[in-house]
PDB file of C-alpha atoms in Angstrom:
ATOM      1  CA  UNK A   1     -25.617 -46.911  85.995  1.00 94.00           C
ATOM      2  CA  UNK A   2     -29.148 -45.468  86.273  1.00 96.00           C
ATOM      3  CA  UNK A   3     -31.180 -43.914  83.248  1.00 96.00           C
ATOM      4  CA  UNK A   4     -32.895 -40.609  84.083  1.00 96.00           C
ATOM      5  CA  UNK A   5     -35.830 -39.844  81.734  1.00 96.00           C
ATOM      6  CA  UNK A   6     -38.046 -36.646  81.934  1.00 96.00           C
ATOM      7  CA  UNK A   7     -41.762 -35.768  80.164  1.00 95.00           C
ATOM      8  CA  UNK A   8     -40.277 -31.843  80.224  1.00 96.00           C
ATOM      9  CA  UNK A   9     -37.707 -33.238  78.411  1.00 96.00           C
ATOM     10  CA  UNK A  10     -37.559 -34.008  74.157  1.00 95.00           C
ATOM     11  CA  UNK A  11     -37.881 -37.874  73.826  1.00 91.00           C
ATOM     12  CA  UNK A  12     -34.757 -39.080  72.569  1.00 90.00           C
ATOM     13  CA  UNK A  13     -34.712 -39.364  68.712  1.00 84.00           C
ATOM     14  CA  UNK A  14     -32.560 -42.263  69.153  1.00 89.00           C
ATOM     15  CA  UNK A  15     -31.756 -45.644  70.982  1.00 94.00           C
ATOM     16  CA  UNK A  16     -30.374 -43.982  73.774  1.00 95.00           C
ATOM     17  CA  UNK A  17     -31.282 -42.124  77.232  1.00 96.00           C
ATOM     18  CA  UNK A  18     -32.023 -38.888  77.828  1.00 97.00           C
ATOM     19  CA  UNK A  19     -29.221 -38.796  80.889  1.00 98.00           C
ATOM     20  CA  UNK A  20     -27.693 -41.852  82.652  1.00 98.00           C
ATOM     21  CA  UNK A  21     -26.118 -41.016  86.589  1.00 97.00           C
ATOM     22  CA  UNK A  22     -23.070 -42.760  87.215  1.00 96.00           C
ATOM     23  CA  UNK A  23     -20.822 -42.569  90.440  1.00 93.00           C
ATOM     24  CA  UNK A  24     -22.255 -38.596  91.332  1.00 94.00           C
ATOM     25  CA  UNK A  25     -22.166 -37.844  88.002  1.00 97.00           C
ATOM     26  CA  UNK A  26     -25.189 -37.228  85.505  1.00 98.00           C
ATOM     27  CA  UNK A  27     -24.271 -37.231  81.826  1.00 98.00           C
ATOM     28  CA  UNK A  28     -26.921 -35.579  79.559  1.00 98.00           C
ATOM     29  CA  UNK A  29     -27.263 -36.337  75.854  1.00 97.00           C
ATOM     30  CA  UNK A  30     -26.670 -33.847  73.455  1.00 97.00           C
ATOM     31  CA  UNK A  31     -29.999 -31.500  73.705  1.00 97.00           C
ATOM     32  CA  UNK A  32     -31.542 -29.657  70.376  1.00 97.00           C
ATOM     33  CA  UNK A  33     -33.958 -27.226  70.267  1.00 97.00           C
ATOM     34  CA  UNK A  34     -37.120 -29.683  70.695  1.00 97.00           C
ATOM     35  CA  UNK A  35     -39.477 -28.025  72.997  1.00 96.00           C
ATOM     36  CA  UNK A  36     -41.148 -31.486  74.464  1.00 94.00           C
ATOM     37  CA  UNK A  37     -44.740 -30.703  74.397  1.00 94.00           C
ATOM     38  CA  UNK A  38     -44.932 -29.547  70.381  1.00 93.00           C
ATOM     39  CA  UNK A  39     -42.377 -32.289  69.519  1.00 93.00           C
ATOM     40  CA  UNK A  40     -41.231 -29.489  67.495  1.00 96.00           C
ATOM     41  CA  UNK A  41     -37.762 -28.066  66.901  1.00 97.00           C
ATOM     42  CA  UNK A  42     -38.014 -24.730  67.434  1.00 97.00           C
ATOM     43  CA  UNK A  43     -37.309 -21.756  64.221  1.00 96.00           C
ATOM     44  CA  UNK A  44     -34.527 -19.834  64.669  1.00 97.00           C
ATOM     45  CA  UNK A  45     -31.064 -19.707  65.860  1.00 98.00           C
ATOM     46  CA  UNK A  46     -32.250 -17.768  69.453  1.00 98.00           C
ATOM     47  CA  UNK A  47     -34.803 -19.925  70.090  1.00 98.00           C
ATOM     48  CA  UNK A  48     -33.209 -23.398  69.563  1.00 98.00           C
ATOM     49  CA  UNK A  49     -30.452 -22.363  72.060  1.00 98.00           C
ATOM     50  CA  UNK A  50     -33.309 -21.345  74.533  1.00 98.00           C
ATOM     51  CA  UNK A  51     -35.027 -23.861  74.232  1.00 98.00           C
ATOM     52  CA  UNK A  52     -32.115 -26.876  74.104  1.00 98.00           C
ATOM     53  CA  UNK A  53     -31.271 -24.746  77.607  1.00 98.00           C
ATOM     54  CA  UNK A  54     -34.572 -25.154  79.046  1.00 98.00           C
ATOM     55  CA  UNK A  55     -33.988 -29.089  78.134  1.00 98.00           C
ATOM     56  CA  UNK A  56     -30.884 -29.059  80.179  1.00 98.00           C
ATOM     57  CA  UNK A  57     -32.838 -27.467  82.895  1.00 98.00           C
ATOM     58  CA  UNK A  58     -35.526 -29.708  82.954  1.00 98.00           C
ATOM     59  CA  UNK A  59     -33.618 -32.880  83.132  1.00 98.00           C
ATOM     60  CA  UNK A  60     -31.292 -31.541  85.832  1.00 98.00           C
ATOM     61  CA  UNK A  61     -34.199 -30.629  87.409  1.00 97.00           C
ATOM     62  CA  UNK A  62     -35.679 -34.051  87.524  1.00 97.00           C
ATOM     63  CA  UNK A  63     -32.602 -35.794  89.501  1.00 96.00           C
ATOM     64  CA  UNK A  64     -32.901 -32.684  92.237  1.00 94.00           C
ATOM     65  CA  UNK A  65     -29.600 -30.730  90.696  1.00 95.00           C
ATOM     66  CA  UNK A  66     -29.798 -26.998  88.320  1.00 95.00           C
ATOM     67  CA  UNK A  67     -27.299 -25.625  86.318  1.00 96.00           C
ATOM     68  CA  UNK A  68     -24.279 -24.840  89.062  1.00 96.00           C
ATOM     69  CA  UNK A  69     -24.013 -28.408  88.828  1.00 97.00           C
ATOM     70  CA  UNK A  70     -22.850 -28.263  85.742  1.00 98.00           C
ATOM     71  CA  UNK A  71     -18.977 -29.065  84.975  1.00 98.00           C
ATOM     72  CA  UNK A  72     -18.270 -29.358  81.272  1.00 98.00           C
ATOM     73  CA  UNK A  73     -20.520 -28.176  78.306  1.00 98.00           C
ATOM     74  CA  UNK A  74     -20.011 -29.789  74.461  1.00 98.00           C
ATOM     75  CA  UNK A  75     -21.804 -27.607  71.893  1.00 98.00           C
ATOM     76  CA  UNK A  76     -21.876 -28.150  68.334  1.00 98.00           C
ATOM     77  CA  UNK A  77     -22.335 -25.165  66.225  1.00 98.00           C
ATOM     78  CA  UNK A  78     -23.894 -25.832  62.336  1.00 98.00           C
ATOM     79  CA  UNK A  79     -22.472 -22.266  61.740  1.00 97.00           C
ATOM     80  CA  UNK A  80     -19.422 -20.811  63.727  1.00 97.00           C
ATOM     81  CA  UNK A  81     -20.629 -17.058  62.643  1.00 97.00           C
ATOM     82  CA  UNK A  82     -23.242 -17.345  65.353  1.00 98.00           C
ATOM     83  CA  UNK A  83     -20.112 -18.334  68.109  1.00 97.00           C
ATOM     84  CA  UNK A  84     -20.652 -14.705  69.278  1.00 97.00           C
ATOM     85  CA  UNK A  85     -24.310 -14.685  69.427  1.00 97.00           C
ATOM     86  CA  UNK A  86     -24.423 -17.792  71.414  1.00 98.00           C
ATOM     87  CA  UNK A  87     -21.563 -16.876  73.943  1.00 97.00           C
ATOM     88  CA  UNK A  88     -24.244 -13.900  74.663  1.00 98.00           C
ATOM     89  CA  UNK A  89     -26.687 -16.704  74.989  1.00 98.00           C
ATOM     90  CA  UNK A  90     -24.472 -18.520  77.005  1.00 98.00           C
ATOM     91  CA  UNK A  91     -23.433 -16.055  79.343  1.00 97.00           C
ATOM     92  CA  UNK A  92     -27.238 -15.643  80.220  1.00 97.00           C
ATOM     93  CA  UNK A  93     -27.221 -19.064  81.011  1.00 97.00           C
ATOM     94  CA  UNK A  94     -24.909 -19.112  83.058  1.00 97.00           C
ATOM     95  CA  UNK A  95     -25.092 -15.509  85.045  1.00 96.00           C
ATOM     96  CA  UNK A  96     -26.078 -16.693  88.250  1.00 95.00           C
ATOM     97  CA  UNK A  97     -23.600 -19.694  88.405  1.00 95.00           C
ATOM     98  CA  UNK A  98     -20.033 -18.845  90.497  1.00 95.00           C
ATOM     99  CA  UNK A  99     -17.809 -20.945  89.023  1.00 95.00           C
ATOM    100  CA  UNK A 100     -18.157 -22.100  85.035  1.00 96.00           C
ATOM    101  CA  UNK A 101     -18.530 -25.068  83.313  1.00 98.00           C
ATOM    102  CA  UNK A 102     -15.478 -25.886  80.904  1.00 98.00           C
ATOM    103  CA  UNK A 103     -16.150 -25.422  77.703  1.00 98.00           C
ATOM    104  CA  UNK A 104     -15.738 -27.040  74.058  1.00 98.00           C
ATOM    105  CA  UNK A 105     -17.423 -25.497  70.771  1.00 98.00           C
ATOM    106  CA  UNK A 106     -16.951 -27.906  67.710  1.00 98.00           C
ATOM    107  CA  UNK A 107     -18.201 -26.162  64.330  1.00 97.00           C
ATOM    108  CA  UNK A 108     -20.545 -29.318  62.499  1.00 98.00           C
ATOM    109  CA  UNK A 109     -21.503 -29.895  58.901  1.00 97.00           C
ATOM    110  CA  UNK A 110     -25.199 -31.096  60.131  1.00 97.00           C
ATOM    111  CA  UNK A 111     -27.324 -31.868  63.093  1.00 96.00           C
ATOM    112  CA  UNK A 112     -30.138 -34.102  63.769  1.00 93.00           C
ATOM    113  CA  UNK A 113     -33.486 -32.750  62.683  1.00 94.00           C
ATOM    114  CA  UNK A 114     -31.807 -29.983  60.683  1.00 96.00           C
ATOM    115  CA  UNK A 115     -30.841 -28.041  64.405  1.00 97.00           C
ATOM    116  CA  UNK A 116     -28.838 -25.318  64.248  1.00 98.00           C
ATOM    117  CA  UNK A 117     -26.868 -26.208  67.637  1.00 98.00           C
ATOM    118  CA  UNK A 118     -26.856 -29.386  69.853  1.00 98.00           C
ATOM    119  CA  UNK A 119     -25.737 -28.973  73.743  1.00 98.00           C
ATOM    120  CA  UNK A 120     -24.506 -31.791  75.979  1.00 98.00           C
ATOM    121  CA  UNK A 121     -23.184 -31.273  79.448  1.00 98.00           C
ATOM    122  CA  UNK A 122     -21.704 -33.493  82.418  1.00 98.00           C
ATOM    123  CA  UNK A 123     -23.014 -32.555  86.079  1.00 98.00           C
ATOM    124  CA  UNK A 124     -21.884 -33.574  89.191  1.00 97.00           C
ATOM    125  CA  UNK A 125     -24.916 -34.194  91.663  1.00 93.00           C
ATOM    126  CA  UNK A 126     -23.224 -36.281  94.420  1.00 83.00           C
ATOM    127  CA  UNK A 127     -23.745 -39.398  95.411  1.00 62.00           C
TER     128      UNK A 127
END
């Protein structure tokens, strides 16, 4: 088990790792919308998702794999009215990759920081 730790990535706001690879596999921790050089979450609904994306990207990114890595998404939704705005989000995302992740969508009381959405995915990047 290896930890995987990015600057273009939010620091953790907890005891725990960014990402850890395992076997092929990298499992990221569940991204908000903390763009890493204000140490800010982002305002807005839009720009959270963008911007916990751009996380995603970013720590992919720093193990040499992108998003059509990606095999299984968890997001967690404060409000399930926005489901449809972020499936448009989503799709954006993900419009370049063949084959899609799976997908859960869990609707949340709260999130950490007051977010709006938190995004964790599992990638295979080989051995």
């Amino acid at each position: 088990m290896t930890p995987v730790y990015t600057e273009e990535a939010p620091k953790p706001v907890g005891p725990y790792s960014q990402a850890v690879m395992v076997g092929g596999f990298i499992f990221l921790s569940g991204q908000i919308g903390i763009d890493a050089k204000e140490g800010k979450l982002k305002e807005g609904f839009r720009q959270q998702v963008e911007q916990a994306f751009r996380n995603i990207d970013a720590i992919l990114k720093s193990v040499g794999a992108s998003r059509e890595k990606i095999v299984r998404v968890v997001v967690y939704l404060k409000d399930l009215s926005l489901f449809g705005e972020f499936n448009q989000l989503y799709e954006e995302f993900f419009s370049s990759v063949r084959v899609k992740p799976t997908r859960t969508t869990v609707g949340v009381n709260e999130l950490p920081l007051g977010a709006q959405i938190e995004i964790e995915v599992l990638a295979y990047v080989g051995e």
